[in-house]
């Protein structure tokens, strides 16, 4: 990614220059700190830059949305996080937010309004799909031609918010072969990370959920497993490693697929 | 003397209906033990949801084979209940097939339709029984399905077959009397009996007296059976045939990812964050702050969650799609619903006996539902999505988590670490908030 320096302005920098960006990119904790998820963040920022989208991030002013606290049952902590974030967002007069994490997406979109935070919130797959429809980016259809890509639905994008088509349309735009797993869309099996499971050991059982989901993905013999959530990505990547297929089958975020297929 | 049957019928019918009303009132009373929750908005959308899911069975078709079989039994149940109207009038007035002269040709069509449905219901129920007991579909054999739940499910199938068979036997003997003994005044030539005329083949050659006896016995057993079944509902998992309608009407219409905000906490958090607030001298603290966060027992749940529990018919679709259950964890969304209902029944009985709830040393969490089940949930909403009548086991799981965390501080240690990370540095991992933008250096 060293073609040119990509500028990632913070909201405070832009505001001091009197610039109001079109969108706020909510990076999220995974996207900021997790090594794997940071690659998704970078891919998305690269695409934003490529399409000349005026955007900004909060940087050090960003803090956890509170999702894992709320799913753990700690509404105090959740609301402390939410109210603090809303104060910052409203202070900047934010109208549109895009995020690469379905958990941040769901919380910002569905749970912040009750606390005074009303924004148009988009998941990056919706956002990218719209931009590609507008022709903002050209896709080199050769990149993934004939590749079998299976898409794992993140629960907080799919069932929680009924977004099933935007990520699929993006895969189709790559001219790749989209193959569905036995359980997909509203019947999609969780990767095992939701509800704050990401941060704890699973309870006693016969198997880990991510292994089961990985087996379902491997059943359809994909060349690539696509995801659109940093947690799902981690879980599926671990699953693929467990099955010793990590050299053959990459787990990729849709933003990374688009980045790879963009025409320079 | 000739009015004795009418009198007996009126008595049986009165007792049957009274007990039924008493049972339904018990259900309503118990549901009202739940906390308030306003579900009176968006009435049109609610009516639509009920029309689609309860009347239209739209979600049952997600599993096409059982969906269609269930549709047959459901339609059979509704349509054959029209016949009930005639049975009640006949019973009270001592008439026989009182509607026939009024309906003319339509009566034949009605009886014919009832018969086809009765036959299809028997076939469907037979297939249901095979699925449960021969094929042993996995979701009917989970741990929570031993003992009464298993017997209950089978009994309901037997009931349905018996009721339908009695109906057909009644028609078969009637048909034979009509054809073989045309001079019998009571048994006028009416009705069209596409199914029972085949059944009549086996009764051929039986004397008039025996046929009348069979016809009368079937008639009586059929109506007594229906009244019995209506009252059995309360003691079984089968209340869904009634509660599916209000349950879908009052269902959650919001996005499934939106977990309800707890307003009382918002007030407290706002005060906490207000730099001008003096915590030692504050009159503005809302005195209505609840004395308890989340739910440890059924009275802490909202009424809709309690209605959910009564509505559950233990089909186990939720459990069959639950990622935790599929991978061998103890969590089963169906068990959450069954436990909630069983505990609610227990609390209801306690109140009925003592006038008010007398502490019994038990509660929903730890005596019915174990924390291990509650913490295995990924909040993936698969159970909620799968329920054909919009039962929400996840909301109960979350209410219990809120109790365990905010009242008891009993979160798993890993989650406590995660939460203190969020508190201290604004991320679930121990990274410094100032470093959130470090990735930009790596571009």
PDB file of N, CA, C and O in Angstrom, chain A residues 151-206:
ATOM      1  N   UNK A 151     -19.882 -16.814   1.643  1.00  0.00           N
ATOM      2  CA  UNK A 151     -20.016 -15.659   2.528  1.00  0.00           C
ATOM      3  C   UNK A 151     -20.643 -16.067   3.848  1.00  0.00           C
ATOM      4  O   UNK A 151     -21.699 -16.690   3.886  1.00  0.00           O
ATOM      5  N   UNK A 152     -19.964 -15.719   4.926  1.00  0.00           N
ATOM      6  CA  UNK A 152     -20.485 -15.992   6.269  1.00  0.00           C
ATOM      7  C   UNK A 152     -21.235 -14.763   6.775  1.00  0.00           C
ATOM      8  O   UNK A 152     -20.656 -13.683   6.875  1.00  0.00           O
ATOM      9  N   UNK A 153     -22.525 -14.921   7.064  1.00  0.00           N
ATOM     10  CA  UNK A 153     -23.328 -13.800   7.557  1.00  0.00           C
ATOM     11  C   UNK A 153     -23.023 -13.501   9.025  1.00  0.00           C
ATOM     12  O   UNK A 153     -23.238 -14.351   9.885  1.00  0.00           O
ATOM     13  N   UNK A 154     -22.564 -12.274   9.330  1.00  0.00           N
ATOM     14  CA  UNK A 154     -22.433 -11.914  10.751  1.00  0.00           C
ATOM     15  C   UNK A 154     -23.838 -11.731  11.337  1.00  0.00           C
ATOM     16  O   UNK A 154     -24.699 -11.120  10.713  1.00  0.00           O
ATOM     17  N   UNK A 155     -24.061 -12.254  12.540  1.00  0.00           N
ATOM     18  CA  UNK A 155     -25.403 -12.195  13.151  1.00  0.00           C
ATOM     19  C   UNK A 155     -25.898 -10.764  13.296  1.00  0.00           C
ATOM     20  O   UNK A 155     -27.073 -10.480  13.122  1.00  0.00           O
ATOM     21  N   UNK A 156     -24.961  -9.857  13.657  1.00  0.00           N
ATOM     22  CA  UNK A 156     -25.396  -8.486  13.945  1.00  0.00           C
ATOM     23  C   UNK A 156     -25.617  -7.663  12.680  1.00  0.00           C
ATOM     24  O   UNK A 156     -26.103  -6.537  12.740  1.00  0.00           O
ATOM     25  N   UNK A 157     -25.267  -8.216  11.537  1.00  0.00           N
ATOM     26  CA  UNK A 157     -25.594  -7.567  10.272  1.00  0.00           C
ATOM     27  C   UNK A 157     -26.838  -8.244   9.701  1.00  0.00           C
ATOM     28  O   UNK A 157     -27.779  -7.586   9.268  1.00  0.00           O
ATOM     29  N   UNK A 158     -26.833  -9.570   9.729  1.00  0.00           N
ATOM     30  CA  UNK A 158     -27.922 -10.362   9.150  1.00  0.00           C
ATOM     31  C   UNK A 158     -29.189 -10.309   9.983  1.00  0.00           C
ATOM     32  O   UNK A 158     -29.989  -9.388   9.871  1.00  0.00           O
ATOM     33  N   UNK A 159     -29.330 -11.304  10.845  1.00  0.00           N
ATOM     34  CA  UNK A 159     -30.576 -11.382  11.620  1.00  0.00           C
ATOM     35  C   UNK A 159     -30.879 -10.108  12.404  1.00  0.00           C
ATOM     36  O   UNK A 159     -32.026  -9.668  12.474  1.00  0.00           O
ATOM     37  N   UNK A 160     -29.841  -9.512  12.978  1.00  0.00           N
ATOM     38  CA  UNK A 160     -30.079  -8.348  13.832  1.00  0.00           C
ATOM     39  C   UNK A 160     -30.568  -7.147  13.035  1.00  0.00           C
ATOM     40  O   UNK A 160     -31.317  -6.321  13.541  1.00  0.00           O
ATOM     41  N   UNK A 161     -30.132  -7.026  11.778  1.00  0.00           N
ATOM     42  CA  UNK A 161     -30.481  -5.835  10.998  1.00  0.00           C
ATOM     43  C   UNK A 161     -30.946  -6.124   9.570  1.00  0.00           C
ATOM     44  O   UNK A 161     -31.075  -5.211   8.761  1.00  0.00           O
ATOM     45  N   UNK A 162     -31.178  -7.386   9.291  1.00  0.00           N
ATOM     46  CA  UNK A 162     -31.709  -7.791   7.972  1.00  0.00           C
ATOM     47  C   UNK A 162     -30.883  -7.324   6.782  1.00  0.00           C
ATOM     48  O   UNK A 162     -31.434  -7.002   5.731  1.00  0.00           O
ATOM     49  N   UNK A 163     -29.571  -7.250   6.954  1.00  0.00           N
ATOM     50  CA  UNK A 163     -28.730  -6.901   5.804  1.00  0.00           C
ATOM     51  C   UNK A 163     -28.074  -8.181   5.302  1.00  0.00           C
ATOM     52  O   UNK A 163     -27.139  -8.707   5.915  1.00  0.00           O
ATOM     53  N   UNK A 164     -28.616  -8.707   4.247  1.00  0.00           N
ATOM     54  CA  UNK A 164     -28.095  -9.945   3.670  1.00  0.00           C
ATOM     55  C   UNK A 164     -27.566  -9.717   2.255  1.00  0.00           C
ATOM     56  O   UNK A 164     -26.686 -10.413   1.788  1.00  0.00           O
ATOM     57  N   UNK A 165     -28.136  -8.721   1.579  1.00  0.00           N
ATOM     58  CA  UNK A 165     -27.877  -8.609   0.139  1.00  0.00           C
ATOM     59  C   UNK A 165     -26.662  -7.762  -0.220  1.00  0.00           C
ATOM     60  O   UNK A 165     -25.939  -8.111  -1.150  1.00  0.00           O
ATOM     61  N   UNK A 166     -26.436  -6.644   0.519  1.00  0.00           N
ATOM     62  CA  UNK A 166     -25.330  -5.757   0.132  1.00  0.00           C
ATOM     63  C   UNK A 166     -23.999  -6.516   0.018  1.00  0.00           C
ATOM     64  O   UNK A 166     -23.321  -6.410  -1.011  1.00  0.00           O
ATOM     65  N   UNK A 167     -23.607  -7.310   1.023  1.00  0.00           N
ATOM     66  CA  UNK A 167     -22.341  -8.034   0.880  1.00  0.00           C
ATOM     67  C   UNK A 167     -22.356  -9.030  -0.276  1.00  0.00           C
ATOM     68  O   UNK A 167     -21.340  -9.203  -0.967  1.00  0.00           O
ATOM     69  N   UNK A 168     -23.495  -9.643  -0.492  1.00  0.00           N
ATOM     70  CA  UNK A 168     -23.581 -10.618  -1.598  1.00  0.00           C
ATOM     71  C   UNK A 168     -23.484  -9.922  -2.955  1.00  0.00           C
ATOM     72  O   UNK A 168     -22.841 -10.422  -3.874  1.00  0.00           O
ATOM     73  N   UNK A 169     -24.121  -8.760  -3.056  1.00  0.00           N
ATOM     74  CA  UNK A 169     -24.049  -8.032  -4.319  1.00  0.00           C
ATOM     75  C   UNK A 169     -22.612  -7.636  -4.624  1.00  0.00           C
ATOM     76  O   UNK A 169     -22.185  -7.670  -5.778  1.00  0.00           O
ATOM     77  N   UNK A 170     -21.870  -7.286  -3.580  1.00  0.00           N
ATOM     78  CA  UNK A 170     -20.462  -6.921  -3.782  1.00  0.00           C
ATOM     79  C   UNK A 170     -19.677  -8.121  -4.314  1.00  0.00           C
ATOM     80  O   UNK A 170     -18.866  -7.983  -5.238  1.00  0.00           O
ATOM     81  N   UNK A 171     -19.928  -9.284  -3.745  1.00  0.00           N
ATOM     82  CA  UNK A 171     -19.201 -10.476  -4.218  1.00  0.00           C
ATOM     83  C   UNK A 171     -19.560 -10.769  -5.673  1.00  0.00           C
ATOM     84  O   UNK A 171     -18.708 -11.107  -6.488  1.00  0.00           O
ATOM     85  N   UNK A 172     -20.831 -10.576  -5.990  1.00  0.00           N
ATOM     86  CA  UNK A 172     -21.245 -10.804  -7.380  1.00  0.00           C
ATOM     87  C   UNK A 172     -20.586  -9.803  -8.322  1.00  0.00           C
ATOM     88  O   UNK A 172     -20.262 -10.130  -9.464  1.00  0.00           O
ATOM     89  N   UNK A 173     -20.392  -8.573  -7.839  1.00  0.00           N
ATOM     90  CA  UNK A 173     -19.761  -7.552  -8.681  1.00  0.00           C
ATOM     91  C   UNK A 173     -18.312  -7.912  -9.004  1.00  0.00           C
ATOM     92  O   UNK A 173     -17.737  -7.393  -9.955  1.00  0.00           O
ATOM     93  N   UNK A 174     -17.742  -8.789  -8.176  1.00  0.00           N
ATOM     94  CA  UNK A 174     -16.357  -9.215  -8.427  1.00  0.00           C
ATOM     95  C   UNK A 174     -16.304 -10.273  -9.523  1.00  0.00           C
ATOM     96  O   UNK A 174     -15.237 -10.717  -9.925  1.00  0.00           O
ATOM     97  N   UNK A 175     -17.502 -10.704  -9.944  1.00  0.00           N
ATOM     98  CA  UNK A 175     -17.600 -11.760 -10.946  1.00  0.00           C
ATOM     99  C   UNK A 175     -17.106 -13.107 -10.397  1.00  0.00           C
ATOM    100  O   UNK A 175     -16.744 -14.001 -11.138  1.00  0.00           O
ATOM    101  N   UNK A 176     -17.119 -13.196  -9.071  1.00  0.00           N
ATOM    102  CA  UNK A 176     -16.732 -14.469  -8.464  1.00  0.00           C
ATOM    103  C   UNK A 176     -17.968 -15.346  -8.362  1.00  0.00           C
ATOM    104  O   UNK A 176     -19.089 -14.898  -8.551  1.00  0.00           O
ATOM    105  N   UNK A 177     -17.714 -16.628  -8.070  1.00  0.00           N
ATOM    106  CA  UNK A 177     -18.841 -17.535  -7.919  1.00  0.00           C
ATOM    107  C   UNK A 177     -19.241 -17.568  -6.435  1.00  0.00           C
ATOM    108  O   UNK A 177     -18.482 -18.061  -5.602  1.00  0.00           O
ATOM    109  N   UNK A 178     -20.399 -17.009  -6.142  1.00  0.00           N
ATOM    110  CA  UNK A 178     -20.865 -16.983  -4.747  1.00  0.00           C
ATOM    111  C   UNK A 178     -21.550 -18.308  -4.418  1.00  0.00           C
ATOM    112  O   UNK A 178     -22.535 -18.661  -5.045  1.00  0.00           O
ATOM    113  N   UNK A 179     -20.970 -19.016  -3.451  1.00  0.00           N
ATOM    114  CA  UNK A 179     -21.593 -20.287  -3.069  1.00  0.00           C
ATOM    115  C   UNK A 179     -22.133 -20.149  -1.661  1.00  0.00           C
ATOM    116  O   UNK A 179     -21.437 -19.658  -0.776  1.00  0.00           O
ATOM    117  N   UNK A 180     -23.362 -20.601  -1.484  1.00  0.00           N
ATOM    118  CA  UNK A 180     -23.978 -20.472  -0.167  1.00  0.00           C
ATOM    119  C   UNK A 180     -23.729 -21.725   0.676  1.00  0.00           C
ATOM    120  O   UNK A 180     -23.801 -22.847   0.182  1.00  0.00           O
ATOM    121  N   UNK A 181     -23.482 -21.490   1.945  1.00  0.00           N
ATOM    122  CA  UNK A 181     -23.386 -22.606   2.883  1.00  0.00           C
ATOM    123  C   UNK A 181     -24.787 -23.131   3.161  1.00  0.00           C
ATOM    124  O   UNK A 181     -25.775 -22.442   2.936  1.00  0.00           O
ATOM    125  N   UNK A 182     -24.814 -24.351   3.704  1.00  0.00           N
ATOM    126  CA  UNK A 182     -26.088 -24.992   4.044  1.00  0.00           C
ATOM    127  C   UNK A 182     -26.952 -24.054   4.906  1.00  0.00           C
ATOM    128  O   UNK A 182     -28.135 -23.885   4.657  1.00  0.00           O
ATOM    129  N   UNK A 183     -26.336 -23.441   5.914  1.00  0.00           N
ATOM    130  CA  UNK A 183     -27.099 -22.463   6.691  1.00  0.00           C
ATOM    131  C   UNK A 183     -26.552 -21.083   6.375  1.00  0.00           C
ATOM    132  O   UNK A 183     -25.395 -20.785   6.648  1.00  0.00           O
ATOM    133  N   UNK A 184     -27.402 -20.273   5.767  1.00  0.00           N
ATOM    134  CA  UNK A 184     -26.953 -18.939   5.379  1.00  0.00           C
ATOM    135  C   UNK A 184     -28.093 -17.958   5.554  1.00  0.00           C
ATOM    136  O   UNK A 184     -29.219 -18.341   5.859  1.00  0.00           O
ATOM    137  N   UNK A 185     -27.783 -16.696   5.333  1.00  0.00           N
ATOM    138  CA  UNK A 185     -28.747 -15.596   5.497  1.00  0.00           C
ATOM    139  C   UNK A 185     -29.429 -15.702   6.863  1.00  0.00           C
ATOM    140  O   UNK A 185     -28.749 -15.848   7.871  1.00  0.00           O
ATOM    141  N   UNK A 186     -30.773 -15.697   6.896  1.00  0.00           N
ATOM    142  CA  UNK A 186     -31.428 -15.662   8.212  1.00  0.00           C
ATOM    143  C   UNK A 186     -31.188 -16.947   8.997  1.00  0.00           C
ATOM    144  O   UNK A 186     -31.411 -17.008  10.192  1.00  0.00           O
ATOM    145  N   UNK A 187     -30.741 -18.002   8.309  1.00  0.00           N
ATOM    146  CA  UNK A 187     -30.450 -19.247   9.013  1.00  0.00           C
ATOM    147  C   UNK A 187     -28.966 -19.428   9.288  1.00  0.00           C
ATOM    148  O   UNK A 187     -28.538 -20.500   9.727  1.00  0.00           O
ATOM    149  N   UNK A 188     -28.178 -18.397   9.022  1.00  0.00           N
ATOM    150  CA  UNK A 188     -26.730 -18.515   9.173  1.00  0.00           C
ATOM    151  C   UNK A 188     -26.314 -18.864  10.596  1.00  0.00           C
ATOM    152  O   UNK A 188     -26.873 -18.340  11.564  1.00  0.00           O
ATOM    153  N   UNK A 189     -25.336 -19.736  10.703  1.00  0.00           N
ATOM    154  CA  UNK A 189     -24.838 -20.102  12.036  1.00  0.00           C
ATOM    155  C   UNK A 189     -23.848 -19.037  12.500  1.00  0.00           C
ATOM    156  O   UNK A 189     -23.015 -18.566  11.735  1.00  0.00           O
ATOM    157  N   UNK A 190     -23.953 -18.700  13.770  1.00  0.00           N
ATOM    158  CA  UNK A 190     -23.057 -17.734  14.407  1.00  0.00           C
ATOM    159  C   UNK A 190     -21.620 -18.257  14.351  1.00  0.00           C
ATOM    160  O   UNK A 190     -21.382 -19.461  14.361  1.00  0.00           O
ATOM    161  N   UNK A 191     -20.638 -17.334  14.348  1.00  0.00           N
ATOM    162  CA  UNK A 191     -19.229 -17.749  14.368  1.00  0.00           C
ATOM    163  C   UNK A 191     -18.794 -18.117  15.781  1.00  0.00           C
ATOM    164  O   UNK A 191     -17.744 -18.715  15.994  1.00  0.00           O
ATOM    165  N   UNK A 192     -19.613 -17.714  16.767  1.00  0.00           N
ATOM    166  CA  UNK A 192     -19.297 -18.032  18.159  1.00  0.00           C
ATOM    167  C   UNK A 192     -18.791 -16.850  18.970  1.00  0.00           C
ATOM    168  O   UNK A 192     -18.540 -16.986  20.157  1.00  0.00           O
ATOM    169  N   UNK A 193     -18.651 -15.673  18.331  1.00  0.00           N
ATOM    170  CA  UNK A 193     -18.031 -14.546  19.047  1.00  0.00           C
ATOM    171  C   UNK A 193     -19.028 -13.551  19.614  1.00  0.00           C
ATOM    172  O   UNK A 193     -18.683 -12.752  20.467  1.00  0.00           O
ATOM    173  N   UNK A 194     -20.278 -13.588  19.158  1.00  0.00           N
ATOM    174  CA  UNK A 194     -21.256 -12.580  19.571  1.00  0.00           C
ATOM    175  C   UNK A 194     -21.602 -12.675  21.044  1.00  0.00           C
ATOM    176  O   UNK A 194     -21.209 -13.611  21.746  1.00  0.00           O
ATOM    177  N   UNK A 195     -22.354 -11.674  21.514  1.00  0.00           N
ATOM    178  CA  UNK A 195     -22.818 -11.692  22.900  1.00  0.00           C
ATOM    179  C   UNK A 195     -21.677 -11.692  23.887  1.00  0.00           C
ATOM    180  O   UNK A 195     -21.769 -12.291  24.945  1.00  0.00           O
ATOM    181  N   UNK A 196     -20.579 -11.039  23.526  1.00  0.00           N
ATOM    182  CA  UNK A 196     -19.370 -10.927  24.360  1.00  0.00           C
ATOM    183  C   UNK A 196     -18.609 -12.251  24.495  1.00  0.00           C
ATOM    184  O   UNK A 196     -17.675 -12.360  25.286  1.00  0.00           O
ATOM    185  N   UNK A 197     -18.980 -13.254  23.709  1.00  0.00           N
ATOM    186  CA  UNK A 197     -18.237 -14.525  23.763  1.00  0.00           C
ATOM    187  C   UNK A 197     -16.800 -14.350  23.287  1.00  0.00           C
ATOM    188  O   UNK A 197     -15.910 -15.114  23.658  1.00  0.00           O
ATOM    189  N   UNK A 198     -16.595 -13.308  22.434  1.00  0.00           N
ATOM    190  CA  UNK A 198     -15.265 -13.010  21.914  1.00  0.00           C
ATOM    191  C   UNK A 198     -14.243 -12.882  23.049  1.00  0.00           C
ATOM    192  O   UNK A 198     -13.069 -13.193  22.878  1.00  0.00           O
ATOM    193  N   UNK A 199     -14.726 -12.436  24.220  1.00  0.00           N
ATOM    194  CA  UNK A 199     -13.798 -12.075  25.291  1.00  0.00           C
ATOM    195  C   UNK A 199     -13.731 -13.100  26.414  1.00  0.00           C
ATOM    196  O   UNK A 199     -13.196 -12.825  27.473  1.00  0.00           O
ATOM    197  N   UNK A 200     -14.324 -14.262  26.192  1.00  0.00           N
ATOM    198  CA  UNK A 200     -14.283 -15.265  27.248  1.00  0.00           C
ATOM    199  C   UNK A 200     -14.092 -16.655  26.649  1.00  0.00           C
ATOM    200  O   UNK A 200     -14.276 -16.857  25.446  1.00  0.00           O
ATOM    201  N   UNK A 201     -13.748 -17.584  27.518  1.00  0.00           N
ATOM    202  CA  UNK A 201     -13.657 -18.978  27.076  1.00  0.00           C
ATOM    203  C   UNK A 201     -15.070 -19.522  26.932  1.00  0.00           C
ATOM    204  O   UNK A 201     -15.957 -19.172  27.707  1.00  0.00           O
ATOM    205  N   UNK A 202     -15.284 -20.393  25.934  1.00  0.00           N
ATOM    206  CA  UNK A 202     -16.632 -20.971  25.810  1.00  0.00           C
ATOM    207  C   UNK A 202     -16.944 -21.918  26.972  1.00  0.00           C
ATOM    208  O   UNK A 202     -16.039 -22.451  27.618  1.00  0.00           O
ATOM    209  N   UNK A 203     -18.237 -22.131  27.221  1.00  0.00           N
ATOM    210  CA  UNK A 203     -18.650 -23.097  28.230  1.00  0.00           C
ATOM    211  C   UNK A 203     -18.304 -24.505  27.740  1.00  0.00           C
ATOM    212  O   UNK A 203     -18.020 -24.726  26.571  1.00  0.00           O
ATOM    213  N   UNK A 204     -18.341 -25.448  28.690  1.00  0.00           N
ATOM    214  CA  UNK A 204     -18.092 -26.861  28.359  1.00  0.00           C
ATOM    215  C   UNK A 204     -19.022 -27.323  27.241  1.00  0.00           C
ATOM    216  O   UNK A 204     -20.213 -27.068  27.269  1.00  0.00           O
ATOM    217  N   UNK A 205     -18.466 -28.038  26.273  1.00  0.00           N
ATOM    218  CA  UNK A 205     -19.295 -28.576  25.204  1.00  0.00           C
ATOM    219  C   UNK A 205     -18.531 -29.608  24.415  1.00  0.00           C
ATOM    220  O   UNK A 205     -17.436 -30.019  24.817  1.00  0.00           O
ATOM    221  N   UNK A 206     -19.114 -30.026  23.276  1.00  0.00           N
ATOM    222  CA  UNK A 206     -18.447 -31.041  22.466  1.00  0.00           C
ATOM    223  C   UNK A 206     -17.467 -30.408  21.487  1.00  0.00           C
ATOM    224  O   UNK A 206     -16.551 -31.043  21.002  1.00  0.00           O
TER     225      UNK A 206
END
